[in-house]
Structure formats: structure tokens, C-alpha cells
PDB file of C-alpha atoms in Angstrom:
ATOM      1  CA  UNK A   1    -157.876-148.234 -29.659  1.00 38.00           C
ATOM      2  CA  UNK A   2    -159.836-145.620 -27.742  1.00 37.00           C
ATOM      3  CA  UNK A   3    -161.089-142.418 -29.294  1.00 33.00           C
ATOM      4  CA  UNK A   4    -162.248-139.217 -27.652  1.00 30.00           C
ATOM      5  CA  UNK A   5    -163.670-136.262 -29.513  1.00 30.00           C
ATOM      6  CA  UNK A   6    -163.565-135.910 -33.288  1.00 30.00           C
ATOM      7  CA  UNK A   7    -160.014-137.201 -33.737  1.00 33.00           C
ATOM      8  CA  UNK A   8    -156.506-135.776 -33.423  1.00 38.00           C
ATOM      9  CA  UNK A   9    -157.271-132.119 -32.891  1.00 40.00           C
ATOM     10  CA  UNK A  10    -157.197-129.588 -30.112  1.00 36.00           C
ATOM     11  CA  UNK A  11    -160.841-130.366 -29.343  1.00 43.00           C
ATOM     12  CA  UNK A  12    -160.221-133.919 -28.200  1.00 51.00           C
ATOM     13  CA  UNK A  13    -157.643-136.567 -27.647  1.00 66.00           C
ATOM     14  CA  UNK A  14    -157.223-139.929 -29.226  1.00 89.00           C
ATOM     15  CA  UNK A  15    -155.406-142.827 -27.698  1.00 94.00           C
ATOM     16  CA  UNK A  16    -153.772-145.510 -29.852  1.00 96.00           C
ATOM     17  CA  UNK A  17    -152.263-148.235 -27.717  1.00 95.00           C
ATOM     18  CA  UNK A  18    -150.095-146.467 -25.102  1.00 95.00           C
ATOM     19  CA  UNK A  19    -149.761-143.307 -27.217  1.00 96.00           C
ATOM     20  CA  UNK A  20    -151.731-140.068 -27.293  1.00 95.00           C
ATOM     21  CA  UNK A  21    -152.126-138.539 -30.728  1.00 96.00           C
ATOM     22  CA  UNK A  22    -150.564-135.116 -31.270  1.00 96.00           C
ATOM     23  CA  UNK A  23    -151.628-134.676 -34.902  1.00 95.00           C
ATOM     24  CA  UNK A  24    -152.145-136.507 -38.160  1.00 96.00           C
ATOM     25  CA  UNK A  25    -148.980-136.869 -40.199  1.00 97.00           C
ATOM     26  CA  UNK A  26    -150.978-136.467 -43.407  1.00 95.00           C
ATOM     27  CA  UNK A  27    -152.910-133.338 -42.454  1.00 91.00           C
ATOM     28  CA  UNK A  28    -152.717-131.026 -45.438  1.00 88.00           C
ATOM     29  CA  UNK A  29    -152.371-133.720 -48.084  1.00 91.00           C
ATOM     30  CA  UNK A  30    -153.763-132.680 -51.468  1.00 87.00           C
ATOM     31  CA  UNK A  31    -157.294-133.959 -52.025  1.00 83.00           C
ATOM     32  CA  UNK A  32    -157.686-137.474 -53.423  1.00 87.00           C
ATOM     33  CA  UNK A  33    -154.110-138.474 -52.528  1.00 93.00           C
ATOM     34  CA  UNK A  34    -154.099-142.212 -51.722  1.00 94.00           C
ATOM     35  CA  UNK A  35    -152.429-143.127 -48.429  1.00 95.00           C
ATOM     36  CA  UNK A  36    -152.123-146.837 -47.579  1.00 95.00           C
ATOM     37  CA  UNK A  37    -152.622-146.390 -43.822  1.00 96.00           C
ATOM     38  CA  UNK A  38    -153.724-143.860 -41.217  1.00 96.00           C
ATOM     39  CA  UNK A  39    -150.617-142.151 -39.794  1.00 97.00           C
ATOM     40  CA  UNK A  40    -150.311-140.083 -36.632  1.00 97.00           C
ATOM     41  CA  UNK A  41    -147.608-138.325 -34.660  1.00 97.00           C
ATOM     42  CA  UNK A  42    -148.141-139.422 -31.065  1.00 97.00           C
ATOM     43  CA  UNK A  43    -146.543-139.236 -27.649  1.00 96.00           C
ATOM     44  CA  UNK A  44    -146.112-141.665 -24.788  1.00 93.00           C
ATOM     45  CA  UNK A  45    -147.906-141.063 -21.484  1.00 89.00           C
ATOM     46  CA  UNK A  46    -144.676-140.040 -19.749  1.00 87.00           C
ATOM     47  CA  UNK A  47    -143.910-137.573 -22.526  1.00 86.00           C
ATOM     48  CA  UNK A  48    -140.500-139.080 -23.158  1.00 88.00           C
ATOM     49  CA  UNK A  49    -141.185-140.696 -26.535  1.00 93.00           C
ATOM     50  CA  UNK A  50    -142.639-139.326 -29.738  1.00 96.00           C
ATOM     51  CA  UNK A  51    -143.499-141.837 -32.440  1.00 97.00           C
ATOM     52  CA  UNK A  52    -145.230-142.261 -35.767  1.00 98.00           C
ATOM     53  CA  UNK A  53    -148.223-144.540 -35.214  1.00 98.00           C
ATOM     54  CA  UNK A  54    -150.024-146.263 -38.074  1.00 98.00           C
ATOM     55  CA  UNK A  55    -153.390-147.989 -38.115  1.00 97.00           C
ATOM     56  CA  UNK A  56    -155.029-149.810 -41.041  1.00 97.00           C
ATOM     57  CA  UNK A  57    -157.641-148.361 -43.331  1.00 95.00           C
ATOM     58  CA  UNK A  58    -161.154-149.665 -42.721  1.00 93.00           C
ATOM     59  CA  UNK A  59    -160.905-151.669 -45.947  1.00 90.00           C
ATOM     60  CA  UNK A  60    -157.609-153.385 -45.070  1.00 91.00           C
ATOM     61  CA  UNK A  61    -157.367-156.807 -43.506  1.00 93.00           C
ATOM     62  CA  UNK A  62    -156.067-156.249 -39.939  1.00 96.00           C
ATOM     63  CA  UNK A  63    -154.170-159.541 -39.858  1.00 96.00           C
ATOM     64  CA  UNK A  64    -152.377-158.828 -43.130  1.00 96.00           C
ATOM     65  CA  UNK A  65    -151.647-155.283 -41.948  1.00 97.00           C
ATOM     66  CA  UNK A  66    -150.030-156.563 -38.769  1.00 97.00           C
ATOM     67  CA  UNK A  67    -148.141-159.314 -40.598  1.00 97.00           C
ATOM     68  CA  UNK A  68    -146.536-156.729 -42.901  1.00 97.00           C
ATOM     69  CA  UNK A  69    -145.733-154.475 -39.939  1.00 97.00           C
ATOM     70  CA  UNK A  70    -144.091-157.402 -38.165  1.00 97.00           C
ATOM     71  CA  UNK A  71    -142.003-158.241 -41.246  1.00 97.00           C
ATOM     72  CA  UNK A  72    -140.910-154.614 -41.614  1.00 97.00           C
ATOM     73  CA  UNK A  73    -139.162-154.733 -38.228  1.00 96.00           C
ATOM     74  CA  UNK A  74    -136.276-156.574 -39.871  1.00 95.00           C
ATOM     75  CA  UNK A  75    -135.717-154.171 -42.778  1.00 96.00           C
ATOM     76  CA  UNK A  76    -132.196-152.826 -43.140  1.00 95.00           C
ATOM     77  CA  UNK A  77    -130.850-149.659 -44.722  1.00 94.00           C
ATOM     78  CA  UNK A  78    -130.342-146.003 -43.912  1.00 93.00           C
ATOM     79  CA  UNK A  79    -133.458-144.691 -45.619  1.00 96.00           C
ATOM     80  CA  UNK A  80    -136.162-147.061 -44.419  1.00 96.00           C
ATOM     81  CA  UNK A  81    -138.340-146.513 -41.359  1.00 95.00           C
ATOM     82  CA  UNK A  82    -139.446-149.932 -40.071  1.00 96.00           C
ATOM     83  CA  UNK A  83    -141.927-150.666 -37.333  1.00 97.00           C
ATOM     84  CA  UNK A  84    -140.369-150.790 -33.880  1.00 97.00           C
ATOM     85  CA  UNK A  85    -143.414-151.618 -31.737  1.00 97.00           C
ATOM     86  CA  UNK A  86    -146.569-153.583 -32.465  1.00 97.00           C
ATOM     87  CA  UNK A  87    -149.991-153.882 -30.889  1.00 97.00           C
ATOM     88  CA  UNK A  88    -150.298-156.778 -28.477  1.00 95.00           C
ATOM     89  CA  UNK A  89    -152.417-159.774 -29.509  1.00 93.00           C
ATOM     90  CA  UNK A  90    -156.076-158.968 -29.013  1.00 91.00           C
ATOM     91  CA  UNK A  91    -155.588-155.199 -29.296  1.00 94.00           C
ATOM     92  CA  UNK A  92    -156.875-153.119 -32.164  1.00 95.00           C
ATOM     93  CA  UNK A  93    -154.093-153.154 -34.799  1.00 97.00           C
ATOM     94  CA  UNK A  94    -151.407-150.469 -34.759  1.00 98.00           C
ATOM     95  CA  UNK A  95    -147.667-150.200 -35.043  1.00 98.00           C
ATOM     96  CA  UNK A  96    -145.213-147.453 -34.168  1.00 98.00           C
ATOM     97  CA  UNK A  97    -141.956-146.184 -35.626  1.00 97.00           C
ATOM     98  CA  UNK A  98    -139.521-143.669 -34.126  1.00 95.00           C
ATOM     99  CA  UNK A  99    -140.584-140.134 -34.972  1.00 97.00           C
ATOM    100  CA  UNK A 100    -138.454-138.319 -37.508  1.00 97.00           C
ATOM    101  CA  UNK A 101    -139.486-134.757 -38.407  1.00 98.00           C
ATOM    102  CA  UNK A 102    -140.502-135.229 -42.028  1.00 98.00           C
ATOM    103  CA  UNK A 103    -143.066-134.319 -44.678  1.00 98.00           C
ATOM    104  CA  UNK A 104    -144.863-136.861 -46.864  1.00 98.00           C
ATOM    105  CA  UNK A 105    -143.733-136.285 -50.441  1.00 98.00           C
ATOM    106  CA  UNK A 106    -147.127-134.905 -51.629  1.00 97.00           C
ATOM    107  CA  UNK A 107    -147.074-132.338 -48.813  1.00 97.00           C
ATOM    108  CA  UNK A 108    -143.484-131.449 -49.704  1.00 98.00           C
ATOM    109  CA  UNK A 109    -144.590-130.595 -53.238  1.00 97.00           C
ATOM    110  CA  UNK A 110    -147.498-128.544 -51.894  1.00 96.00           C
ATOM    111  CA  UNK A 111    -145.183-126.616 -49.548  1.00 97.00           C
ATOM    112  CA  UNK A 112    -142.649-126.063 -52.335  1.00 97.00           C
ATOM    113  CA  UNK A 113    -145.380-124.857 -54.642  1.00 96.00           C
ATOM    114  CA  UNK A 114    -144.814-127.446 -57.347  1.00 96.00           C
ATOM    115  CA  UNK A 115    -142.378-130.109 -58.562  1.00 97.00           C
ATOM    116  CA  UNK A 116    -139.049-130.443 -56.789  1.00 97.00           C
ATOM    117  CA  UNK A 117    -135.726-129.373 -58.319  1.00 96.00           C
ATOM    118  CA  UNK A 118    -133.908-131.981 -60.403  1.00 95.00           C
ATOM    119  CA  UNK A 119    -131.065-132.094 -57.868  1.00 95.00           C
ATOM    120  CA  UNK A 120    -133.519-133.018 -55.128  1.00 97.00           C
ATOM    121  CA  UNK A 121    -135.230-135.641 -57.290  1.00 97.00           C
ATOM    122  CA  UNK A 122    -131.924-137.299 -58.168  1.00 96.00           C
ATOM    123  CA  UNK A 123    -130.864-137.404 -54.515  1.00 96.00           C
ATOM    124  CA  UNK A 124    -134.238-138.867 -53.607  1.00 97.00           C
ATOM    125  CA  UNK A 125    -133.929-141.488 -56.343  1.00 97.00           C
ATOM    126  CA  UNK A 126    -130.420-142.597 -55.419  1.00 97.00           C
ATOM    127  CA  UNK A 127    -131.305-142.975 -51.728  1.00 97.00           C
ATOM    128  CA  UNK A 128    -134.528-144.879 -52.391  1.00 98.00           C
ATOM    129  CA  UNK A 129    -132.931-147.124 -55.022  1.00 98.00           C
ATOM    130  CA  UNK A 130    -130.062-147.940 -52.681  1.00 97.00           C
ATOM    131  CA  UNK A 131    -132.443-148.898 -49.904  1.00 97.00           C
ATOM    132  CA  UNK A 132    -134.642-150.959 -52.203  1.00 97.00           C
ATOM    133  CA  UNK A 133    -131.495-152.823 -53.259  1.00 97.00           C
ATOM    134  CA  UNK A 134    -130.814-153.600 -49.593  1.00 96.00           C
ATOM    135  CA  UNK A 135    -134.404-154.787 -49.107  1.00 97.00           C
ATOM    136  CA  UNK A 136    -134.160-157.008 -52.193  1.00 97.00           C
ATOM    137  CA  UNK A 137    -130.889-158.375 -50.846  1.00 96.00           C
ATOM    138  CA  UNK A 138    -132.904-159.578 -47.846  1.00 96.00           C
ATOM    139  CA  UNK A 139    -135.111-161.541 -50.285  1.00 97.00           C
ATOM    140  CA  UNK A 140    -137.974-159.136 -49.655  1.00 97.00           C
ATOM    141  CA  UNK A 141    -140.100-156.906 -51.858  1.00 97.00           C
ATOM    142  CA  UNK A 142    -141.245-153.588 -50.460  1.00 98.00           C
ATOM    143  CA  UNK A 143    -144.625-153.617 -52.253  1.00 98.00           C
ATOM    144  CA  UNK A 144    -145.767-150.271 -50.909  1.00 97.00           C
ATOM    145  CA  UNK A 145    -143.687-147.566 -52.542  1.00 98.00           C
ATOM    146  CA  UNK A 146    -145.746-144.592 -53.716  1.00 98.00           C
ATOM    147  CA  UNK A 147    -145.464-140.822 -53.227  1.00 97.00           C
ATOM    148  CA  UNK A 148    -147.287-140.878 -49.876  1.00 97.00           C
ATOM    149  CA  UNK A 149    -145.003-143.653 -48.595  1.00 98.00           C
ATOM    150  CA  UNK A 150    -141.918-141.425 -48.933  1.00 98.00           C
ATOM    151  CA  UNK A 151    -141.217-139.040 -46.063  1.00 98.00           C
ATOM    152  CA  UNK A 152    -138.836-136.147 -46.695  1.00 98.00           C
ATOM    153  CA  UNK A 153    -136.565-135.477 -43.706  1.00 98.00           C
ATOM    154  CA  UNK A 154    -133.781-132.918 -43.542  1.00 97.00           C
ATOM    155  CA  UNK A 155    -131.057-135.561 -43.851  1.00 96.00           C
ATOM    156  CA  UNK A 156    -132.735-137.678 -46.549  1.00 97.00           C
ATOM    157  CA  UNK A 157    -135.901-139.625 -47.345  1.00 98.00           C
ATOM    158  CA  UNK A 158    -137.527-142.306 -45.240  1.00 98.00           C
ATOM    159  CA  UNK A 159    -139.400-145.178 -46.867  1.00 97.00           C
ATOM    160  CA  UNK A 160    -142.555-146.348 -45.081  1.00 97.00           C
ATOM    161  CA  UNK A 161    -145.738-148.339 -45.829  1.00 97.00           C
ATOM    162  CA  UNK A 162    -143.921-151.660 -46.288  1.00 97.00           C
ATOM    163  CA  UNK A 163    -146.244-154.318 -47.713  1.00 97.00           C
ATOM    164  CA  UNK A 164    -149.164-151.974 -48.397  1.00 97.00           C
ATOM    165  CA  UNK A 165    -150.049-153.871 -51.582  1.00 97.00           C
ATOM    166  CA  UNK A 166    -150.112-157.202 -49.765  1.00 96.00           C
ATOM    167  CA  UNK A 167    -152.081-155.735 -46.854  1.00 95.00           C
ATOM    168  CA  UNK A 168    -154.685-154.205 -49.167  1.00 95.00           C
ATOM    169  CA  UNK A 169    -155.610-157.447 -50.945  1.00 94.00           C
ATOM    170  CA  UNK A 170    -154.208-160.990 -51.118  1.00 94.00           C
ATOM    171  CA  UNK A 171    -152.307-162.293 -54.122  1.00 95.00           C
ATOM    172  CA  UNK A 172    -154.723-163.446 -56.789  1.00 96.00           C
ATOM    173  CA  UNK A 173    -157.265-160.721 -56.024  1.00 95.00           C
ATOM    174  CA  UNK A 174    -157.518-157.802 -58.431  1.00 95.00           C
ATOM    175  CA  UNK A 175    -156.150-154.704 -56.720  1.00 95.00           C
ATOM    176  CA  UNK A 176    -157.432-152.046 -59.095  1.00 91.00           C
ATOM    177  CA  UNK A 177    -159.454-149.339 -57.360  1.00 91.00           C
ATOM    178  CA  UNK A 178    -158.542-150.675 -53.919  1.00 94.00           C
ATOM    179  CA  UNK A 179    -158.675-147.835 -51.355  1.00 94.00           C
ATOM    180  CA  UNK A 180    -155.246-146.671 -50.205  1.00 95.00           C
ATOM    181  CA  UNK A 181    -153.333-147.918 -53.251  1.00 96.00           C
ATOM    182  CA  UNK A 182    -152.084-145.269 -55.661  1.00 96.00           C
ATOM    183  CA  UNK A 183    -153.101-146.471 -59.136  1.00 95.00           C
ATOM    184  CA  UNK A 184    -150.292-144.488 -60.741  1.00 96.00           C
ATOM    185  CA  UNK A 185    -147.650-146.250 -58.630  1.00 97.00           C
ATOM    186  CA  UNK A 186    -149.131-149.737 -58.633  1.00 97.00           C
ATOM    187  CA  UNK A 187    -147.272-152.063 -61.033  1.00 98.00           C
ATOM    188  CA  UNK A 188    -149.666-153.529 -63.615  1.00 97.00           C
ATOM    189  CA  UNK A 189    -148.837-157.091 -62.654  1.00 97.00           C
ATOM    190  CA  UNK A 190    -149.666-156.347 -58.998  1.00 97.00           C
ATOM    191  CA  UNK A 191    -152.869-154.509 -59.953  1.00 97.00           C
ATOM    192  CA  UNK A 192    -153.955-157.707 -61.706  1.00 97.00           C
ATOM    193  CA  UNK A 193    -153.360-159.707 -58.517  1.00 96.00           C
ATOM    194  CA  UNK A 194    -149.837-160.932 -59.147  1.00 97.00           C
ATOM    195  CA  UNK A 195    -147.374-161.564 -56.356  1.00 96.00           C
ATOM    196  CA  UNK A 196    -145.202-158.518 -55.628  1.00 97.00           C
ATOM    197  CA  UNK A 197    -141.663-158.957 -56.960  1.00 97.00           C
ATOM    198  CA  UNK A 198    -138.563-156.717 -56.952  1.00 98.00           C
ATOM    199  CA  UNK A 199    -139.113-155.323 -60.453  1.00 98.00           C
ATOM    200  CA  UNK A 200    -142.490-154.088 -59.252  1.00 98.00           C
ATOM    201  CA  UNK A 201    -140.606-151.894 -56.792  1.00 98.00           C
ATOM    202  CA  UNK A 202    -138.654-150.484 -59.750  1.00 98.00           C
ATOM    203  CA  UNK A 203    -141.945-149.520 -61.414  1.00 98.00           C
ATOM    204  CA  UNK A 204    -143.156-147.840 -58.222  1.00 98.00           C
ATOM    205  CA  UNK A 205    -139.813-146.042 -57.871  1.00 98.00           C
ATOM    206  CA  UNK A 206    -140.144-144.642 -61.400  1.00 98.00           C
ATOM    207  CA  UNK A 207    -143.683-143.436 -60.677  1.00 98.00           C
ATOM    208  CA  UNK A 208    -142.597-141.832 -57.403  1.00 98.00           C
ATOM    209  CA  UNK A 209    -139.682-140.004 -59.040  1.00 98.00           C
ATOM    210  CA  UNK A 210    -141.998-138.855 -61.832  1.00 97.00           C
ATOM    211  CA  UNK A 211    -144.329-137.466 -59.178  1.00 97.00           C
ATOM    212  CA  UNK A 212    -141.457-135.651 -57.440  1.00 98.00           C
ATOM    213  CA  UNK A 213    -140.266-134.171 -60.747  1.00 97.00           C
ATOM    214  CA  UNK A 214    -143.621-133.388 -62.355  1.00 97.00           C
ATOM    215  CA  UNK A 215    -146.368-133.535 -59.730  1.00 96.00           C
ATOM    216  CA  UNK A 216    -147.993-136.652 -61.248  1.00 95.00           C
ATOM    217  CA  UNK A 217    -146.950-140.249 -61.759  1.00 95.00           C
ATOM    218  CA  UNK A 218    -147.448-140.886 -65.481  1.00 92.00           C
ATOM    219  CA  UNK A 219    -145.862-138.033 -67.454  1.00 92.00           C
ATOM    220  CA  UNK A 220    -145.063-138.080 -71.146  1.00 91.00           C
ATOM    221  CA  UNK A 221    -141.410-138.704 -71.917  1.00 92.00           C
ATOM    222  CA  UNK A 222    -140.971-135.237 -73.431  1.00 92.00           C
ATOM    223  CA  UNK A 223    -142.229-133.564 -70.261  1.00 93.00           C
ATOM    224  CA  UNK A 224    -139.493-134.996 -68.028  1.00 94.00           C
ATOM    225  CA  UNK A 225    -136.247-133.206 -67.153  1.00 90.00           C
ATOM    226  CA  UNK A 226    -133.324-134.290 -69.316  1.00 86.00           C
ATOM    227  CA  UNK A 227    -131.601-136.418 -66.677  1.00 84.00           C
ATOM    228  CA  UNK A 228    -134.807-138.419 -66.098  1.00 94.00           C
ATOM    229  CA  UNK A 229    -136.141-138.582 -69.644  1.00 94.00           C
ATOM    230  CA  UNK A 230    -134.663-141.989 -70.414  1.00 94.00           C
ATOM    231  CA  UNK A 231    -134.779-143.598 -66.985  1.00 96.00           C
ATOM    232  CA  UNK A 232    -138.343-143.026 -65.799  1.00 97.00           C
ATOM    233  CA  UNK A 233    -140.100-144.367 -68.930  1.00 97.00           C
ATOM    234  CA  UNK A 234    -138.018-147.561 -68.676  1.00 97.00           C
ATOM    235  CA  UNK A 235    -138.943-147.955 -65.004  1.00 98.00           C
ATOM    236  CA  UNK A 236    -142.605-147.544 -65.996  1.00 97.00           C
ATOM    237  CA  UNK A 237    -142.530-150.256 -68.650  1.00 97.00           C
ATOM    238  CA  UNK A 238    -145.579-152.495 -68.388  1.00 97.00           C
ATOM    239  CA  UNK A 239    -143.326-155.486 -69.061  1.00 97.00           C
ATOM    240  CA  UNK A 240    -141.151-156.129 -65.974  1.00 97.00           C
ATOM    241  CA  UNK A 241    -138.417-157.598 -68.181  1.00 97.00           C
ATOM    242  CA  UNK A 242    -137.912-154.189 -69.789  1.00 98.00           C
ATOM    243  CA  UNK A 243    -137.401-152.351 -66.496  1.00 98.00           C
ATOM    244  CA  UNK A 244    -133.836-151.497 -65.397  1.00 98.00           C
ATOM    245  CA  UNK A 245    -132.070-153.121 -62.497  1.00 97.00           C
ATOM    246  CA  UNK A 246    -131.619-150.982 -59.394  1.00 97.00           C
ATOM    247  CA  UNK A 247    -127.847-150.836 -59.903  1.00 96.00           C
ATOM    248  CA  UNK A 248    -128.460-149.260 -63.318  1.00 96.00           C
ATOM    249  CA  UNK A 249    -130.955-146.823 -61.807  1.00 97.00           C
ATOM    250  CA  UNK A 250    -128.368-145.724 -59.241  1.00 96.00           C
ATOM    251  CA  UNK A 251    -125.608-145.359 -61.851  1.00 95.00           C
ATOM    252  CA  UNK A 252    -127.821-143.305 -64.142  1.00 95.00           C
ATOM    253  CA  UNK A 253    -129.060-140.990 -61.406  1.00 95.00           C
ATOM    254  CA  UNK A 254    -125.597-140.636 -59.862  1.00 92.00           C
ATOM    255  CA  UNK A 255    -123.947-139.866 -63.186  1.00 84.00           C
ATOM    256  CA  UNK A 256    -121.800-142.951 -63.622  1.00 64.00           C
ATOM    257  CA  UNK A 257    -120.714-146.210 -62.000  1.00 64.00           C
ATOM    258  CA  UNK A 258    -119.377-146.334 -58.469  1.00 61.00           C
ATOM    259  CA  UNK A 259    -115.563-146.151 -58.344  1.00 52.00           C
ATOM    260  CA  UNK A 260    -113.883-149.211 -56.887  1.00 51.00           C
ATOM    261  CA  UNK A 261    -113.599-148.994 -53.108  1.00 49.00           C
ATOM    262  CA  UNK A 262    -110.327-149.745 -51.349  1.00 45.00           C
ATOM    263  CA  UNK A 263    -109.870-153.438 -50.641  1.00 44.00           C
ATOM    264  CA  UNK A 264    -111.420-154.438 -47.336  1.00 43.00           C
ATOM    265  CA  UNK A 265    -113.854-151.538 -47.163  1.00 44.00           C
ATOM    266  CA  UNK A 266    -117.517-151.422 -48.136  1.00 47.00           C
ATOM    267  CA  UNK A 267    -118.300-148.828 -50.784  1.00 52.00           C
ATOM    268  CA  UNK A 268    -119.862-145.653 -49.375  1.00 60.00           C
ATOM    269  CA  UNK A 269    -123.482-144.880 -50.034  1.00 83.00           C
ATOM    270  CA  UNK A 270    -123.888-143.131 -53.370  1.00 89.00           C
ATOM    271  CA  UNK A 271    -126.628-141.047 -51.779  1.00 93.00           C
ATOM    272  CA  UNK A 272    -124.140-139.460 -49.366  1.00 91.00           C
ATOM    273  CA  UNK A 273    -122.727-137.347 -52.196  1.00 91.00           C
ATOM    274  CA  UNK A 274    -126.191-135.915 -52.891  1.00 93.00           C
ATOM    275  CA  UNK A 275    -127.673-135.568 -49.415  1.00 95.00           C
ATOM    276  CA  UNK A 276    -125.490-132.634 -48.429  1.00 94.00           C
ATOM    277  CA  UNK A 277    -126.576-129.177 -47.252  1.00 94.00           C
ATOM    278  CA  UNK A 278    -128.670-127.632 -49.986  1.00 94.00           C
ATOM    279  CA  UNK A 279    -130.164-130.875 -51.296  1.00 96.00           C
ATOM    280  CA  UNK A 280    -133.575-129.682 -50.101  1.00 97.00           C
ATOM    281  CA  UNK A 281    -135.140-126.330 -51.003  1.00 97.00           C
ATOM    282  CA  UNK A 282    -135.050-123.897 -48.074  1.00 97.00           C
ATOM    283  CA  UNK A 283    -138.845-123.758 -47.861  1.00 97.00           C
ATOM    284  CA  UNK A 284    -139.010-127.500 -47.160  1.00 98.00           C
ATOM    285  CA  UNK A 285    -136.281-127.294 -44.533  1.00 97.00           C
ATOM    286  CA  UNK A 286    -138.235-124.517 -42.810  1.00 98.00           C
ATOM    287  CA  UNK A 287    -141.437-126.597 -42.900  1.00 97.00           C
ATOM    288  CA  UNK A 288    -139.671-129.612 -41.372  1.00 98.00           C
ATOM    289  CA  UNK A 289    -138.208-127.450 -38.612  1.00 97.00           C
ATOM    290  CA  UNK A 290    -141.643-125.918 -37.986  1.00 97.00           C
ATOM    291  CA  UNK A 291    -143.215-129.374 -37.691  1.00 96.00           C
ATOM    292  CA  UNK A 292    -140.549-130.459 -35.200  1.00 96.00           C
ATOM    293  CA  UNK A 293    -141.011-127.342 -33.078  1.00 96.00           C
ATOM    294  CA  UNK A 294    -144.809-127.635 -33.158  1.00 94.00           C
ATOM    295  CA  UNK A 295    -144.747-131.260 -32.065  1.00 94.00           C
ATOM    296  CA  UNK A 296    -142.272-130.476 -29.287  1.00 91.00           C
ATOM    297  CA  UNK A 297    -144.415-127.598 -28.023  1.00 90.00           C
ATOM    298  CA  UNK A 298    -147.747-129.410 -28.283  1.00 87.00           C
ATOM    299  CA  UNK A 299    -149.552-129.878 -24.996  1.00 78.00           C
ATOM    300  CA  UNK A 300    -151.340-133.187 -25.227  1.00 71.00           C
ATOM    301  CA  UNK A 301    -153.780-134.067 -22.420  1.00 68.00           C
ATOM    302  CA  UNK A 302    -152.956-137.420 -20.922  1.00 62.00           C
ATOM    303  CA  UNK A 303    -155.684-140.073 -20.854  1.00 59.00           C
ATOM    304  CA  UNK A 304    -157.744-140.083 -17.700  1.00 58.00           C
ATOM    305  CA  UNK A 305    -156.563-142.667 -15.145  1.00 57.00           C
ATOM    306  CA  UNK A 306    -158.694-145.751 -14.735  1.00 52.00           C
ATOM    307  CA  UNK A 307    -160.181-146.009 -11.215  1.00 53.00           C
ATOM    308  CA  UNK A 308    -161.093-149.451  -9.939  1.00 51.00           C
ATOM    309  CA  UNK A 309    -164.358-149.313  -7.926  1.00 56.00           C
ATOM    310  CA  UNK A 310    -164.406-150.761  -4.447  1.00 52.00           C
ATOM    311  CA  UNK A 311    -166.194-154.087  -4.189  1.00 54.00           C
ATOM    312  CA  UNK A 312    -169.562-154.043  -2.403  1.00 55.00           C
ATOM    313  CA  UNK A 313    -168.999-153.408   1.282  1.00 54.00           C
ATOM    314  CA  UNK A 314    -165.350-152.767   0.685  1.00 50.00           C
ATOM    315  CA  UNK A 315    -163.375-149.757   1.780  1.00 48.00           C
ATOM    316  CA  UNK A 316    -159.796-148.670   1.521  1.00 48.00           C
ATOM    317  CA  UNK A 317    -157.687-150.114   4.258  1.00 45.00           C
ATOM    318  CA  UNK A 318    -156.058-147.712   6.684  1.00 44.00           C
ATOM    319  CA  UNK A 319    -153.656-150.343   7.928  1.00 45.00           C
ATOM    320  CA  UNK A 320    -150.023-149.630   7.195  1.00 45.00           C
ATOM    321  CA  UNK A 321    -148.524-151.484   4.271  1.00 43.00           C
ATOM    322  CA  UNK A 322    -145.876-153.920   5.520  1.00 47.00           C
ATOM    323  CA  UNK A 323    -142.423-153.565   4.001  1.00 47.00           C
ATOM    324  CA  UNK A 324    -140.148-156.523   3.538  1.00 47.00           C
ATOM    325  CA  UNK A 325    -137.334-156.700   6.013  1.00 45.00           C
ATOM    326  CA  UNK A 326    -133.738-156.640   4.836  1.00 42.00           C
TER     327      UNK A 326
END
């Protein structure tokens, strides 16, 4: 990774792998908000591709970071944003995802001016719970869900930061006060060094929905909106056995069980009924559109070409270059 200037700003350029940084994704985050990785919006040298590039925190183990990024490439589901490109062996660690105009959840709350409407929180919860169920069906645990890991796009959320807990510290090591991990979203058993398991994702989901609804991850039961007052405290149970299953989370947020689908057809996503025009406050839609337009209009200087010096006594040849005959 090559750096020029003070970082991703108009005063300098930063190169991460083949990409030139346009801006930090997390610029404008509220102070003291934990983010498991450094995230940038960046552009390819030919200008044809815009991506989200992530690099590890200085305290993270680069090998674990890259191992989790590699595993995330195989994640399925509509609301997850897996890595699509990885640093080559021997490079400084980074991975890239396709760019989707989106705001990290903490920035969304800051733009909105406070907690999100209950309708938005329920839509967010159904989509994330559905995708976590898909991930668990792949015999995987996300182990990275927290407010900063959720990106709010116009058509629904995107779940990032797969494996952040495992990248931050190995199983068996206490993870309390580890940089990048949100203590309010970290399941107690994982904070103590336990192996991440699916019910830990349920805990993190409850904390993230509490944050979306209240602006913090550990509210009192009486503070929560009525539709969340029973669900979120159960998700946040310190005992994993007392946490609800994801199917129950979806049913409760969606207002009832899924009707039987016609024989031979997969049931539609429950989130589709919520992620319709109007699911996001207008101010957030405007901010997402503004981000997209700003990134599109950004003029990013390309990295200077590398010139190979002539060997001693050498000079460029003036002889014509032979072309193969046909």
C-alpha cells in the first residue's frame, strides 16, 4: 500500500492496491464510534470501477483479517456485501467490494438527527435477520455485526465487516477493550474469548437494532418503542439459550409468520414488503444521492507512472519493432 500526502483528501492521493482513494467511507462518524476496519471509497486507474476498499486496523492481525475477507467471498444473501477482490500474496492486506452508495448506520442517525423511525428499524431488522439466517445456513457465523458494519443503501441495508471479532483476536483471548470492536454489540461469550456462534449474531443484531431505534446499544426495556420492547431485551440476554431464533425475530418484526408459499416456489423475502419507497426518511435518501453524485464527480489524480531507468550505457533503440507476419 502506497500513501501520498496526509490521506484520502484533496491535498494528496492514496493508493491501495490498484485503487486510488476518493474518500473515507466513515468520514463524519460520531466521535468514539468503533469501526472494525479502515474503509475507503476508491477508483480503479482506468476510472471504470468504483469500489469499497478495506484495510485492517493497526492492532488487527493481517493474516486473520485476510482469512476472514477470503471466507466472506462465499457469503450468500441479498443484504450482504462480501469481498470480491483480495490483495495478492506479499502485498499489504486489503480487500475490495463493489461500491454501493450507502451510509454507515451511525452516520445515518447523525444525518437524520437522531434515532430512526420504527418502520425503518423494523425493515432493517427483517432484512438483516433474513441474511444472517442465510449465513447460518452456510454453517458460518458473521461475528462482526455492529452499527458501523451496517450500511444503509436506498434499496436496503448491506452487511459488512464479516469476521471482525475473529480478526481482532483469536478464540481464547479476551476481547474486551479490543480496538475496533463495539463493546455494546459484542456478545458476552465472545468478549470472554469464546468461539463465535450463531446466537452471538442474534445478540449483535439486537444491539444494532437498539442503536437504530434509540441511538445507543443497551437501552432500558421501557425506553424502547412498543414493537421492539419485548424482542430486543431477549436478543440481548447474556445467556445465549435465552435468545430467540432468527425465524422468531423475523416473525415478530414482520408482524406474524410467513404465509405458506405455493408449492414449488421459494417463499419471497419478508424484507421485500418493508423495503418499498418510503422505508427510508427523505433526508437519508438525499444524503445517499449526494454521496453518489460526489463520488461520480470526484477528480482523483492517477498515480504517477513508474519509469524504468536505462541501464548504464544503454539508450532507447531507434530500430523499428518487428511485427509478426500473418
